[in-house]
Tab-separated table of C-alpha atoms in Angstrom:
chain	number	residue	atom	x	y	z
A	1	UNK	CA	108.227	91.311	53.442
A	2	UNK	CA	107.660	92.828	50.006
A	3	UNK	CA	110.233	94.776	48.023
A	4	UNK	CA	108.309	98.007	48.662
A	5	UNK	CA	108.314	97.435	52.427
A	6	UNK	CA	112.053	96.906	52.488
A	7	UNK	CA	113.021	99.868	50.277
A	8	UNK	CA	115.172	102.384	52.133
A	9	UNK	CA	113.864	105.970	52.154
A	10	UNK	CA	116.730	107.524	54.086
A	11	UNK	CA	117.850	107.909	57.679
A	12	UNK	CA	116.345	109.481	60.774
A	13	UNK	CA	117.634	113.035	61.302
A	14	UNK	CA	117.571	112.435	65.073
A	15	UNK	CA	119.261	109.047	65.558
A	16	UNK	CA	120.546	108.025	62.065
A	17	UNK	CA	118.458	104.807	62.020
A	18	UNK	CA	117.524	103.507	58.543
A	19	UNK	CA	113.968	104.453	57.529
A	20	UNK	CA	112.191	101.946	55.294
A	21	UNK	CA	109.013	102.294	53.211
A	22	UNK	CA	107.081	100.260	55.780
A	23	UNK	CA	107.600	103.083	58.325
A	24	UNK	CA	105.654	105.682	56.273
A	25	UNK	CA	102.824	107.422	58.121
A	26	UNK	CA	101.956	110.168	55.593
A	27	UNK	CA	102.689	110.589	51.861
A	28	UNK	CA	102.057	113.919	50.149
A	29	UNK	CA	103.029	116.040	47.149
A	30	UNK	CA	104.325	119.592	47.369
A	31	UNK	CA	103.362	122.513	45.118
A	32	UNK	CA	106.430	121.701	43.004
A	33	UNK	CA	105.159	118.104	42.515
A	34	UNK	CA	107.856	116.606	44.761
A	35	UNK	CA	106.737	113.538	46.713
A	36	UNK	CA	107.473	113.713	50.426
A	37	UNK	CA	106.873	111.452	53.431
A	38	UNK	CA	106.710	111.602	57.204
A	39	UNK	CA	107.662	108.372	58.925
A	40	UNK	CA	107.893	106.774	62.333
A	41	UNK	CA	111.512	106.070	63.209
A	42	UNK	CA	112.022	102.475	64.382
A	43	UNK	CA	115.011	103.594	66.458
A	44	UNK	CA	113.866	106.613	68.467
A	45	UNK	CA	110.102	106.338	67.844
A	46	UNK	CA	109.819	109.922	66.640
A	47	UNK	CA	107.793	111.168	63.682
A	48	UNK	CA	110.434	112.395	61.244
A	49	UNK	CA	111.114	113.521	57.691
A	50	UNK	CA	113.881	111.149	56.523
A	51	UNK	CA	117.041	112.688	55.124
């Protein structure tokens, strides 16, 4: 496992499971140049925006 894969992005807003970089499905930038991600939660299996 690489350092990038193990970096914590936040927690699932549904089940509070840790979300790691390896769970990223989509990366994008907003109009204000913020970088955002949607991930698959390893706990509940949902597609979530980590908090």
